[in-house]
C-alpha positions in Angstrom: -21.5 15.2 20.0 -19.5 15.4 23.3 -22.7 14.5 25.2 -23.3 11.4 23.0 -19.6 10.4 23.3 -19.8 10.7 27.1 -23.0 8.6 27.2 -21.5 5.9 25.0 -18.4 5.7 27.1 -20.2 5.6 30.4 -22.4 2.8 29.0 -19.3 0.9 28.0 -18.0 1.2 31.5 -21.2 0.0 33.1 -20.6 -2.0 36.2 -17.5 -0.1 37.1 -17.9 2.5 39.8 -15.5 5.2 38.7 -15.9 8.2 41.0 -13.3 10.7 42.1 -10.7 12.7 40.2 -7.2 12.7 38.9 -5.7 14.9 41.5 -6.0 12.3 44.3 -2.6 10.7 43.7 0.5 11.8 45.5 2.7 14.1 43.3 5.1 12.3 40.9 8.2 14.2 39.9 10.3 11.6 38.1 10.5 7.9 37.3 12.8 5.3 35.5 12.5 5.1 31.7 14.2 3.6 28.7 15.3 6.0 26.1 15.1 4.4 22.7 17.3 5.2 19.6 16.8 2.6 17.0 17.8 -0.7 18.6 19.7 1.0 21.4 17.9 1.3 24.8 19.4 3.4 27.6 18.1 3.4 31.2 17.5 6.9 32.5 15.4 8.9 34.9 12.7 11.2 33.4 12.2 14.3 35.4 8.8 15.9 34.9 8.5 19.7 34.4 7.5 21.5 37.5 4.3 23.6 37.3 6.3 26.8 37.5 8.3 25.7 34.4 5.0 25.6 32.4 4.5 29.3 31.4 1.2 29.2 29.5 -2.3 27.5 29.8 -1.6 25.1 26.9 -4.7 23.3 25.6 -4.1 19.7 24.6 -6.3 17.4 22.5 -6.2 13.8 23.6 -7.3 11.1 21.2 -7.9 7.5 22.5 -9.1 4.5 20.5 -11.7 3.7 23.1 -12.5 3.6 26.8 -13.9 0.2 27.0 -11.5 -1.2 29.5 -9.4 -0.3 32.5 -6.2 0.0 30.5 -7.4 3.2 28.7 -9.0 4.4 31.9 -5.6 4.2 33.5 -4.2 6.1 30.5 -6.8 8.8 31.0 -5.9 9.0 34.7 -2.2 9.5 34.0 -2.8 12.1 31.4 -5.4 14.0 33.5 -3.3 13.9 36.6 -0.3 15.5 34.8 -2.6 18.1 33.1 -4.0 19.1 36.5 -0.6 19.2 38.1 0.8 21.6 35.5 -2.3 23.8 35.4 -2.9 23.2 31.7 -6.1 22.1 29.8 -7.2 19.1 27.9 -10.2 17.7 25.9 -10.4 13.9 25.4 -12.1 12.2 22.5 -12.5 8.4 22.2 -13.4 6.7 19.0 -15.4 3.8 20.4 -13.1 0.9 19.3 -10.4 -0.3 16.9 -12.9 -0.7 14.0 -13.6 3.1 14.1 -10.6 4.6 12.3 -12.7 7.0 10.4 -14.2 8.3 13.7 -10.7 8.9 15.1 -9.6 10.7 11.9 -12.6 13.0 12.1 -11.8 13.8 15.7 -8.2 14.5 14.9 -9.2 16.7 12.0 -11.4 18.7 14.3 -8.6 19.1 16.8 -6.4 20.5 14.1 -9.1 22.8 12.9 -9.8 24.0 16.4 -6.1 24.8 16.7 -5.3 22.9 19.9 -1.8 23.6 21.0 -0.8 20.0 21.0 -2.1 16.5 20.4 -1.6 13.2 22.4 -2.6 10.4 20.0 -3.4 6.8 21.0 -3.7 5.7 17.4 -6.1 3.1 16.1 -3.9 2.5 13.0 -0.1 3.1 12.9 -0.4 3.8 9.2 -3.9 5.2 8.9 -3.3 8.3 11.1 -0.1 9.3 9.1 -1.5 12.0 6.8 -3.2 13.8 9.7 -0.1 13.6 11.9 1.8 15.3 9.0 -0.9 17.9 8.6 -0.8 18.7 12.4 3.0 19.0 12.6 3.1 21.1 9.4 0.7 23.4 11.2 3.1 23.7 14.1 1.0 21.4 16.4 3.2 18.8 18.1 1.9 15.3 18.1 2.9 12.7 20.7 2.4 9.1 19.7 1.0 7.5 22.9 1.0 3.7 23.7 0.0 2.3 20.3 2.6 3.4 17.8 2.6 5.8 14.8 4.8 5.3 11.7 4.7 8.8 10.3 8.3 10.2 10.6 7.1 13.7 11.3 5.5 12.7 14.6 7.0 14.8 17.4 7.6 12.2 20.0 6.7 8.7 21.2 5.6 8.1 24.8 5.2 4.3 24.8 6.6 0.9 25.7 7.2 -1.4 22.8 4.6 -4.1 22.6 7.2 -6.2 20.8 9.3 -6.1 24.0 6.3 -6.8 26.2 5.1 -9.8 24.2 8.7 -11.0 23.9 9.0 -11.0 27.7 5.8 -13.1 27.9 7.0 -15.5 25.3 10.3 -16.0 27.1 8.5 -16.5 30.3 6.4 -19.3 28.8 9.5 -20.9 27.2 11.1 -21.0 30.7 7.9 -22.4 32.2 7.7 -25.1 29.6 11.1 -26.5 30.7 11.8 -27.9 27.3 8.6 -29.8 27.0 6.2 -29.5 24.0 3.8 -26.7 24.8 0.8 -25.6 22.8 -0.5 -22.0 22.9 -3.7 -20.2 21.8 -2.7 -16.6 21.0 -5.1 -13.6 21.1 -3.1 -10.5 20.4 -5.8 -8.0 19.5 -6.9 -6.4 16.2 -5.1 -6.9 12.9 -3.5 -3.7 11.6 -3.2 -2.0 15.0 0.5 -1.2 15.3 0.9 -2.4 18.9 -0.9 -5.7 18.2 1.2 -6.4 15.1 4.3 -5.7 17.1 3.1 -8.1 19.8 2.7 -10.8 17.3 6.3 -10.4 16.1 7.7 -10.2 19.6 5.9 -13.3 20.9 6.8 -15.3 17.8 10.5 -14.3 18.0 10.6 -15.2 21.7 9.5 -18.8 21.1 11.6 -19.5 18.1 13.9 -22.6 18.5 11.8 -23.7 21.5 9.2 -26.4 21.9 6.5 -23.8 22.4 4.2 -23.6 19.4 1.2 -21.5 18.5 -1.7 -23.7 17.5 -4.2 -20.9 16.9 -4.1 -17.1 16.6 -7.3 -15.2 16.6 -7.4 -11.4 16.0 -10.2 -9.1 16.9 -11.3 -6.0 18.8 -10.4 -5.7 22.4 -14.0 -5.8 23.7 -14.4 -8.4 26.5 -17.2 -10.3 24.7 -15.4 -10.4 21.4 -12.3 -11.9 23.1 -14.4 -14.3 25.2 -16.2 -15.6 22.1 -12.9 -16.2 20.3 -11.3 -18.0 23.3 -14.3 -20.2 23.9 -14.3 -21.2 20.3 -10.6 -22.0 20.4 -11.0 -24.2 23.5 -13.7 -26.1 21.8 -11.7 -26.6 18.6 -8.2 -27.2 20.0 -8.2 -29.7 22.8 -4.4 -29.8 23.3 -3.9 -26.2 24.4 -1.6 -25.7 27.4 -1.6 -21.9 27.4 -3.9 -19.0 26.5 -1.9 -15.8 25.9 -3.0 -12.4 24.7 -3.6 -8.8 25.2 -4.8 -7.7 28.7 -8.5 -8.0 28.0 -8.0 -11.4 26.3 -6.2 -12.7 29.4 -9.0 -11.5 31.5 -11.5 -13.3 29.3 -9.2 -16.4 29.2 -9.3 -16.7 33.0 -13.1 -16.7 32.9 -13.2 -19.2 30.0 -10.7 -21.6 31.8 -12.7 -21.4 35.0 -16.1 -22.0 33.2 -14.7 -25.0 31.3 -13.1 -26.5 34.5 -9.7 -26.5 32.9 -7.8 -25.0 35.8 -4.5 -26.8 36.2 -4.6 -27.9 32.5 -4.6 -24.6 30.7 -2.6 -21.6 32.0 -3.2 -17.9 31.2 -0.7 -15.1 30.6 -0.9 -11.6 29.2 1.5 -9.3 27.5 0.2 -6.2 29.2 -1.7 -5.7 32.4 -5.0 -4.3 33.8 -6.5 -4.6 37.3 -8.5 -7.9 36.5 -5.3 -9.5 35.2 -3.4 -8.3 38.3 -6.1 -9.8 40.5 -6.0 -13.0 38.6 -2.2 -13.3 39.0 -2.6 -12.6 42.7 -5.4 -15.3 43.0 -3.5 -17.9 40.9 -6.0 -17.7 37.9 -3.3 -16.3 35.6 0.4 -16.8 35.7 2.1 -13.6 34.6 2.1 -10.3 32.6 4.6 -7.6 32.0 3.5 -4.1 33.0 4.1 -1.0 30.9 3.2 1.3 33.7 0.3 2.9 31.9 -0.3 5.8 34.3 3.4 6.8 34.0 3.1 6.7 30.2 0.2 9.1 30.4 2.3 11.5 32.5 5.2 11.1 30.1 3.1 12.0 27.1 1.9 15.2 28.7 5.4 16.1 29.7 6.7 15.5 26.2 4.1 17.7 24.5 4.5 20.5 27.1 8.3 20.5 26.8 8.0 20.9 23.0 5.4 23.7 23.4 7.8 25.4 25.9 10.5 25.2 23.2 12.6 22.6 24.9 14.3 19.5 23.4 13.2 16.1 24.5 15.7 13.9 26.3 14.9 11.4 23.6 12.3 11.3 20.8 11.1 7.9 22.0 10.9 6.9 25.6 8.8 4.8 27.9 8.7 3.5 31.5 10.9 0.5 32.0 8.7 -2.6 31.9 8.6 -5.2 34.7 7.3 -8.7 34.9 4.4 -9.3 37.3 4.1 -12.9 38.6 2.8 -14.5 41.8 6.2 -13.8 43.3 6.4 -10.1 42.4 2.7 -9.1 42.3 2.8 -7.4 45.8 6.0 -5.4 45.1 5.0 -3.6 41.9 3.4 -0.1 42.4 -0.3 -0.3 41.5 -0.6 3.5 41.4 2.0 3.6 38.5 -0.1 1.1 36.6 -3.8 1.6 37.3 -6.3 4.3 38.0 -7.3 4.3 41.7 -10.5 2.5 42.7 -13.4 4.9 42.3 -11.7 7.0 39.5 -14.1 8.8 37.2 -12.9 9.2 33.6 -12.2 12.9 32.8 -13.0 14.2 29.3 -12.3 17.9 29.9 -10.1 19.9 32.2 -9.9 23.6 32.2 -6.5 25.3 32.7 -5.8 26.8 36.1 -2.7 28.6 34.9 -3.2 32.2 33.8 
Protein backbone atom coordinates (compact mmCIF):
# COMPACT_ATOMS: atom_id res chain seq x y z
CA UNK A 1 0.00 0.00 0.00
CA UNK A 2 2.84 2.40 0.87
CA UNK A 3 4.39 1.77 -2.54
CA UNK A 4 1.13 2.52 -4.30
CA UNK A 5 0.65 5.62 -2.18
CA UNK A 6 4.16 6.84 -3.00
CA UNK A 7 3.62 6.24 -6.72
CA UNK A 8 0.31 8.12 -6.76
CA UNK A 9 1.82 11.10 -4.94
CA UNK A 10 4.85 11.30 -7.17
CA UNK A 11 2.57 11.16 -10.19
CA UNK A 12 0.50 14.00 -8.74
CA UNK A 13 3.65 16.03 -8.37
CA UNK A 14 4.83 15.33 -11.91
CA UNK A 15 6.65 18.28 -13.37
CA UNK A 16 8.01 19.40 -9.99
CA UNK A 17 11.66 18.50 -9.44
CA UNK A 18 11.62 17.75 -5.72
CA UNK A 19 15.04 16.45 -4.76
CA UNK A 20 16.94 16.92 -1.51
CA UNK A 21 15.93 16.45 2.10
CA UNK A 22 14.43 18.21 5.08
CA UNK A 23 17.65 18.72 7.01
CA UNK A 24 19.01 21.31 4.55
CA UNK A 25 17.46 24.35 6.28
CA UNK A 26 19.31 26.28 8.97
CA UNK A 27 18.15 25.30 12.50
CA UNK A 28 15.08 27.12 13.81
CA UNK A 29 14.75 27.43 17.57
CA UNK A 30 11.82 29.86 18.03
CA UNK A 31 9.37 32.03 16.11
CA UNK A 32 6.48 34.50 16.71
CA UNK A 33 3.05 32.96 17.26
CA UNK A 34 -0.44 33.88 18.32
CA UNK A 35 -1.79 31.94 21.30
CA UNK A 36 -5.55 31.55 20.95
CA UNK A 37 -8.07 31.17 23.78
CA UNK A 38 -11.58 31.59 22.43
CA UNK A 39 -11.72 35.05 20.89
CA UNK A 40 -8.56 36.19 22.67
CA UNK A 41 -5.30 36.22 20.70
CA UNK A 42 -1.99 36.85 22.46
CA UNK A 43 1.28 37.49 20.64
CA UNK A 44 4.10 35.33 22.01
CA UNK A 45 7.33 33.57 21.10
CA UNK A 46 7.22 29.77 20.72
CA UNK A 47 10.49 28.13 21.72
CA UNK A 48 11.01 24.68 20.24
CA UNK A 49 12.26 21.80 22.36
CA UNK A 50 15.96 21.16 21.99
CA UNK A 51 17.00 17.71 20.76
CA UNK A 52 18.40 16.98 24.23
CA UNK A 53 14.99 17.66 25.82
CA UNK A 54 13.42 14.86 23.75
CA UNK A 55 14.25 11.73 25.71
CA UNK A 56 12.74 8.93 23.59
CA UNK A 57 12.61 7.99 19.87
CA UNK A 58 8.92 8.85 19.63
CA UNK A 59 7.17 7.57 16.49
CA UNK A 60 4.62 9.96 14.95
CA UNK A 61 1.88 9.19 12.43
CA UNK A 62 1.30 12.12 10.06
CA UNK A 63 -1.97 12.27 8.09
CA UNK A 64 -2.42 14.72 5.21
CA UNK A 65 -5.47 15.19 2.94
CA UNK A 66 -3.22 15.07 -0.15
CA UNK A 67 0.14 16.10 -1.58
CA UNK A 68 -1.14 17.53 -4.86
CA UNK A 69 0.26 21.02 -4.39
CA UNK A 70 3.17 22.88 -2.88
CA UNK A 71 1.22 23.91 0.23
CA UNK A 72 1.19 20.38 1.59
CA UNK A 73 4.72 19.78 0.31
CA UNK A 74 5.77 22.72 2.51
CA UNK A 75 3.82 21.19 5.38
CA UNK A 76 5.71 17.93 4.90
CA UNK A 77 8.98 19.84 4.84
CA UNK A 78 8.24 21.61 8.12
CA UNK A 79 7.15 18.41 9.87
CA UNK A 80 10.05 16.36 8.51
CA UNK A 81 12.63 19.04 9.37
CA UNK A 82 11.51 19.09 12.99
CA UNK A 83 11.34 15.28 13.20
CA UNK A 84 14.93 15.08 11.94
CA UNK A 85 16.14 17.85 14.26
CA UNK A 86 14.73 16.07 17.32
CA UNK A 87 15.89 12.59 16.30
CA UNK A 88 12.37 11.16 16.33
CA UNK A 89 10.47 9.10 13.73
CA UNK A 90 7.51 9.62 11.46
CA UNK A 91 5.42 7.91 8.80
CA UNK A 92 3.30 10.08 6.49
CA UNK A 93 0.05 8.95 4.85
CA UNK A 94 -1.85 11.07 2.32
CA UNK A 95 -5.46 10.41 1.34
CA UNK A 96 -5.33 11.61 -2.27
CA UNK A 97 -7.77 14.54 -2.01
CA UNK A 98 -10.65 16.11 -0.13
CA UNK A 99 -13.18 13.66 -1.56
CA UNK A 100 -11.40 10.75 0.14
CA UNK A 101 -12.51 10.99 3.77
CA UNK A 102 -12.95 7.21 4.01
CA UNK A 103 -9.32 6.74 2.96
CA UNK A 104 -8.10 9.10 5.66
CA UNK A 105 -10.26 7.42 8.28
CA UNK A 106 -8.82 4.03 7.32
CA UNK A 107 -5.29 5.42 7.51
CA UNK A 108 -5.96 6.94 10.93
CA UNK A 109 -7.54 3.72 12.16
CA UNK A 110 -4.37 1.88 11.10
CA UNK A 111 -2.19 4.39 12.96
CA UNK A 112 -4.18 3.81 16.15
CA UNK A 113 -4.02 0.04 15.69
CA UNK A 114 -0.26 0.18 15.11
CA UNK A 115 0.10 2.15 18.35
CA UNK A 116 1.98 5.14 17.04
CA UNK A 117 3.02 7.38 19.91
CA UNK A 118 1.29 10.47 18.51
CA UNK A 119 -0.71 11.69 15.52
CA UNK A 120 -0.48 14.92 13.50
CA UNK A 121 -3.74 15.25 11.58
CA UNK A 122 -4.44 17.46 8.57
CA UNK A 123 -8.13 16.61 8.55
CA UNK A 124 -10.24 16.26 5.42
CA UNK A 125 -13.39 16.93 7.44
CA UNK A 126 -13.51 18.84 10.74
CA UNK A 127 -16.50 16.74 11.84
CA UNK A 128 -15.82 13.47 10.05
CA UNK A 129 -12.59 12.64 11.90
CA UNK A 130 -14.14 13.26 15.33
CA UNK A 131 -14.86 9.67 16.44
CA UNK A 132 -11.34 8.50 15.56
CA UNK A 133 -9.76 11.49 17.30
CA UNK A 134 -11.72 10.49 20.42
CA UNK A 135 -10.64 6.86 20.05
CA UNK A 136 -6.99 7.86 19.75
CA UNK A 137 -6.97 10.21 22.73
CA UNK A 138 -8.89 7.65 24.82
CA UNK A 139 -6.07 5.23 23.99
CA UNK A 140 -3.50 7.73 25.25
CA UNK A 141 -2.33 8.83 21.79
CA UNK A 142 -2.14 12.64 21.55
CA UNK A 143 -3.64 14.08 18.37
CA UNK A 144 -2.58 17.48 17.04
CA UNK A 145 -5.03 19.20 14.69
CA UNK A 146 -2.81 20.56 11.93
CA UNK A 147 -3.78 23.36 9.48
CA UNK A 148 -7.34 22.33 8.66
CA UNK A 149 -9.33 22.31 11.89
CA UNK A 150 -10.92 19.56 14.01
CA UNK A 151 -14.07 20.08 16.10
CA UNK A 152 -13.76 17.08 18.45
CA UNK A 153 -13.17 18.58 21.95
CA UNK A 154 -10.81 15.80 23.03
CA UNK A 155 -8.20 16.75 20.41
CA UNK A 156 -4.92 17.37 22.21
CA UNK A 157 -3.86 20.59 20.49
CA UNK A 158 -4.29 22.79 17.44
CA UNK A 159 -1.27 23.89 15.39
CA UNK A 160 -2.86 26.16 12.83
CA UNK A 161 -3.71 29.63 11.63
CA UNK A 162 -7.41 30.39 11.37
CA UNK A 163 -8.59 30.43 7.76
CA UNK A 164 -11.33 32.75 8.96
CA UNK A 165 -8.61 35.25 9.86
CA UNK A 166 -6.68 34.69 6.62
CA UNK A 167 -9.72 35.17 4.40
CA UNK A 168 -10.82 38.15 6.51
CA UNK A 169 -7.46 39.79 5.82
CA UNK A 170 -7.91 39.24 2.09
CA UNK A 171 -11.46 40.57 2.19
CA UNK A 172 -10.38 43.74 4.00
CA UNK A 173 -7.55 44.20 1.50
CA UNK A 174 -10.03 44.11 -1.40
CA UNK A 175 -12.37 46.54 0.38
CA UNK A 176 -9.42 48.93 0.74
CA UNK A 177 -8.43 48.45 -2.90
CA UNK A 178 -12.00 49.10 -4.07
CA UNK A 179 -11.85 52.61 -2.55
CA UNK A 180 -15.60 52.65 -2.03
CA UNK A 181 -16.45 51.74 -5.62
CA UNK A 182 -18.76 48.83 -6.57
CA UNK A 183 -16.59 45.72 -6.91
CA UNK A 184 -17.66 42.26 -8.09
CA UNK A 185 -15.88 39.11 -6.90
CA UNK A 186 -15.76 35.51 -8.05
CA UNK A 187 -14.96 33.40 -4.96
CA UNK A 188 -13.29 29.94 -5.02
CA UNK A 189 -12.71 28.89 -1.40
CA UNK A 190 -12.18 25.14 -1.81
CA UNK A 191 -14.29 22.10 -0.93
CA UNK A 192 -17.61 22.27 0.90
CA UNK A 193 -17.42 20.65 4.33
CA UNK A 194 -13.68 21.09 4.83
CA UNK A 195 -13.40 23.06 8.08
CA UNK A 196 -10.75 25.46 6.80
CA UNK A 197 -12.73 26.20 3.63
CA UNK A 198 -15.99 26.84 5.48
CA UNK A 199 -14.09 29.13 7.88
CA UNK A 200 -12.66 31.05 4.91
CA UNK A 201 -16.14 31.58 3.49
CA UNK A 202 -17.29 33.11 6.78
CA UNK A 203 -14.16 35.24 7.17
CA UNK A 204 -14.29 36.72 3.68
CA UNK A 205 -18.04 37.35 3.88
CA UNK A 206 -17.68 39.13 7.23
CA UNK A 207 -14.83 41.28 5.91
CA UNK A 208 -16.83 42.70 3.00
CA UNK A 209 -20.04 43.39 4.94
CA UNK A 210 -21.21 47.00 4.73
CA UNK A 211 -18.91 47.63 1.77
CA UNK A 212 -19.57 47.87 -1.95
CA UNK A 213 -17.71 44.61 -2.56
CA UNK A 214 -20.12 41.83 -3.52
CA UNK A 215 -19.66 38.16 -4.37
CA UNK A 216 -21.35 37.38 -7.69
CA UNK A 217 -20.44 33.70 -7.78
CA UNK A 218 -19.01 31.15 -5.34
CA UNK A 219 -17.81 27.81 -6.64
CA UNK A 220 -16.73 25.02 -4.27
CA UNK A 221 -14.56 22.07 -5.25
CA UNK A 222 -11.44 20.00 -4.65
CA UNK A 223 -8.12 21.84 -4.62
CA UNK A 224 -6.74 20.14 -7.71
CA UNK A 225 -5.43 22.70 -10.19
CA UNK A 226 -7.55 21.45 -13.10
CA UNK A 227 -10.71 21.39 -10.98
CA UNK A 228 -10.18 25.01 -9.94
CA UNK A 229 -9.21 26.13 -13.45
CA UNK A 230 -12.38 24.64 -14.93
CA UNK A 231 -14.57 26.41 -12.36
CA UNK A 232 -12.80 29.74 -12.87
CA UNK A 233 -12.97 29.58 -16.68
CA UNK A 234 -16.67 28.80 -16.43
CA UNK A 235 -17.23 31.76 -14.09
CA UNK A 236 -15.37 34.16 -16.40
CA UNK A 237 -17.52 33.03 -19.31
CA UNK A 238 -20.76 33.34 -17.31
CA UNK A 239 -20.14 36.53 -15.32
CA UNK A 240 -18.70 39.33 -17.44
CA UNK A 241 -18.66 42.00 -14.70
CA UNK A 242 -16.13 40.33 -12.40
CA UNK A 243 -13.38 42.63 -11.06
CA UNK A 244 -11.65 40.14 -8.77
CA UNK A 245 -11.02 36.39 -8.60
CA UNK A 246 -10.34 35.35 -5.00
CA UNK A 247 -9.72 31.93 -3.52
CA UNK A 248 -7.60 29.32 -1.88
CA UNK A 249 -3.97 29.23 -2.99
CA UNK A 250 -4.39 26.78 -5.87
CA UNK A 251 -7.48 28.67 -7.09
CA UNK A 252 -5.47 31.90 -7.19
CA UNK A 253 -2.75 30.12 -9.14
CA UNK A 254 -5.39 28.91 -11.61
CA UNK A 255 -7.01 32.36 -11.70
CA UNK A 256 -3.77 34.05 -12.80
CA UNK A 257 -3.55 31.55 -15.67
CA UNK A 258 -7.20 32.05 -16.62
CA UNK A 259 -6.91 35.85 -16.59
CA UNK A 260 -3.80 35.73 -18.75
CA UNK A 261 -5.36 33.29 -21.23
CA UNK A 262 -8.52 35.41 -21.51
CA UNK A 263 -6.51 38.64 -21.99
CA UNK A 264 -8.21 40.16 -18.94
CA UNK A 265 -5.08 41.57 -17.31
CA UNK A 266 -5.84 45.02 -15.93
CA UNK A 267 -9.57 44.25 -15.85
CA UNK A 268 -9.71 41.31 -13.45
CA UNK A 269 -7.41 41.15 -10.41
CA UNK A 270 -6.39 38.04 -8.45
CA UNK A 271 -5.94 37.50 -4.72
CA UNK A 272 -5.56 34.44 -2.46
CA UNK A 273 -6.25 33.83 1.21
CA UNK A 274 -3.21 31.58 1.63
CA UNK A 275 0.03 31.33 -0.27
CA UNK A 276 2.12 28.83 -2.24
CA UNK A 277 5.20 29.49 -4.41
CA UNK A 278 3.27 30.05 -7.67
CA UNK A 279 1.09 32.68 -5.94
CA UNK A 280 4.19 34.29 -4.42
CA UNK A 281 5.77 34.40 -7.90
CA UNK A 282 2.56 35.85 -9.39
CA UNK A 283 2.53 38.62 -6.75
CA UNK A 284 6.18 39.41 -7.48
CA UNK A 285 5.44 39.48 -11.24
CA UNK A 286 2.24 41.54 -10.90
CA UNK A 287 -0.09 38.72 -12.04
CA UNK A 288 -1.71 38.57 -8.58
CA UNK A 289 -2.22 41.34 -6.05
CA UNK A 290 -1.93 39.83 -2.58
CA UNK A 291 -2.20 36.92 -0.17
CA UNK A 292 -1.70 36.50 3.54
CA UNK A 293 0.83 33.87 4.56
CA UNK A 294 0.24 31.39 7.37
CA UNK A 295 3.92 30.33 7.38
CA UNK A 296 3.21 26.69 6.53
CA UNK A 297 6.71 25.40 7.31
CA UNK A 298 6.60 26.90 10.80
CA UNK A 299 3.17 25.35 11.35
CA UNK A 300 4.71 21.96 10.61
CA UNK A 301 7.47 22.55 13.16
CA UNK A 302 4.90 23.73 15.70
CA UNK A 303 2.75 20.60 15.26
CA UNK A 304 5.75 18.34 15.91
CA UNK A 305 6.79 20.37 18.95
CA UNK A 306 3.28 20.19 20.38
CA UNK A 307 3.00 16.42 20.08
CA UNK A 308 6.51 15.87 21.46
CA UNK A 309 5.86 18.15 24.44
CA UNK A 310 2.72 16.18 25.30
CA UNK A 311 4.58 12.88 24.97
CA UNK A 312 7.30 14.26 27.26
CA UNK A 313 4.62 15.03 29.84
CA UNK A 314 4.77 18.79 29.41
CA UNK A 315 1.92 21.27 29.24
CA UNK A 316 1.45 23.31 26.10
CA UNK A 317 1.90 27.08 26.19
CA UNK A 318 -1.63 27.12 24.73
CA UNK A 319 -3.88 24.39 23.36
CA UNK A 320 -4.23 26.40 20.15
CA UNK A 321 -1.42 28.35 18.53
CA UNK A 322 -0.15 29.30 15.10
CA UNK A 323 2.40 31.55 13.43
CA UNK A 324 1.31 35.16 13.23
CA UNK A 325 0.02 35.74 9.67
CA UNK A 326 1.39 38.49 7.45
CA UNK A 327 0.08 40.05 4.24
CA UNK A 328 2.20 39.55 1.12
CA UNK A 329 1.83 42.23 -1.54
CA UNK A 330 4.05 43.70 -4.24
CA UNK A 331 5.40 46.07 -1.57
CA UNK A 332 6.21 43.35 1.01
CA UNK A 333 6.97 40.30 -1.14
CA UNK A 334 10.76 40.61 -0.86
CA UNK A 335 10.76 41.08 2.92
CA UNK A 336 8.86 37.92 3.94
CA UNK A 337 10.96 34.84 4.75
CA UNK A 338 10.42 32.24 2.02
CA UNK A 339 12.07 29.51 4.10
CA UNK A 340 9.34 29.89 6.76
CA UNK A 341 6.61 29.54 4.10
CA UNK A 342 7.83 27.08 1.47
CA UNK A 343 9.87 23.96 0.99
CA UNK A 344 13.21 24.79 -0.66
CA UNK A 345 13.62 24.37 -4.41
CA UNK A 346 14.53 20.76 -5.06
CA UNK A 347 12.90 19.32 -1.94
CA UNK A 348 11.77 15.70 -2.13
CA UNK A 349 8.68 14.73 -0.14
CA UNK A 350 9.56 12.50 2.81
CA UNK A 351 7.13 9.75 3.76
CA UNK A 352 9.19 7.92 6.37
CA UNK A 353 11.95 8.97 8.74
CA UNK A 354 13.62 6.61 11.18
CA UNK A 355 14.57 7.82 14.64
CA UNK A 356 18.21 8.61 15.29
CA UNK A 357 17.64 9.02 19.02
CA UNK A 358 18.30 5.85 21.03
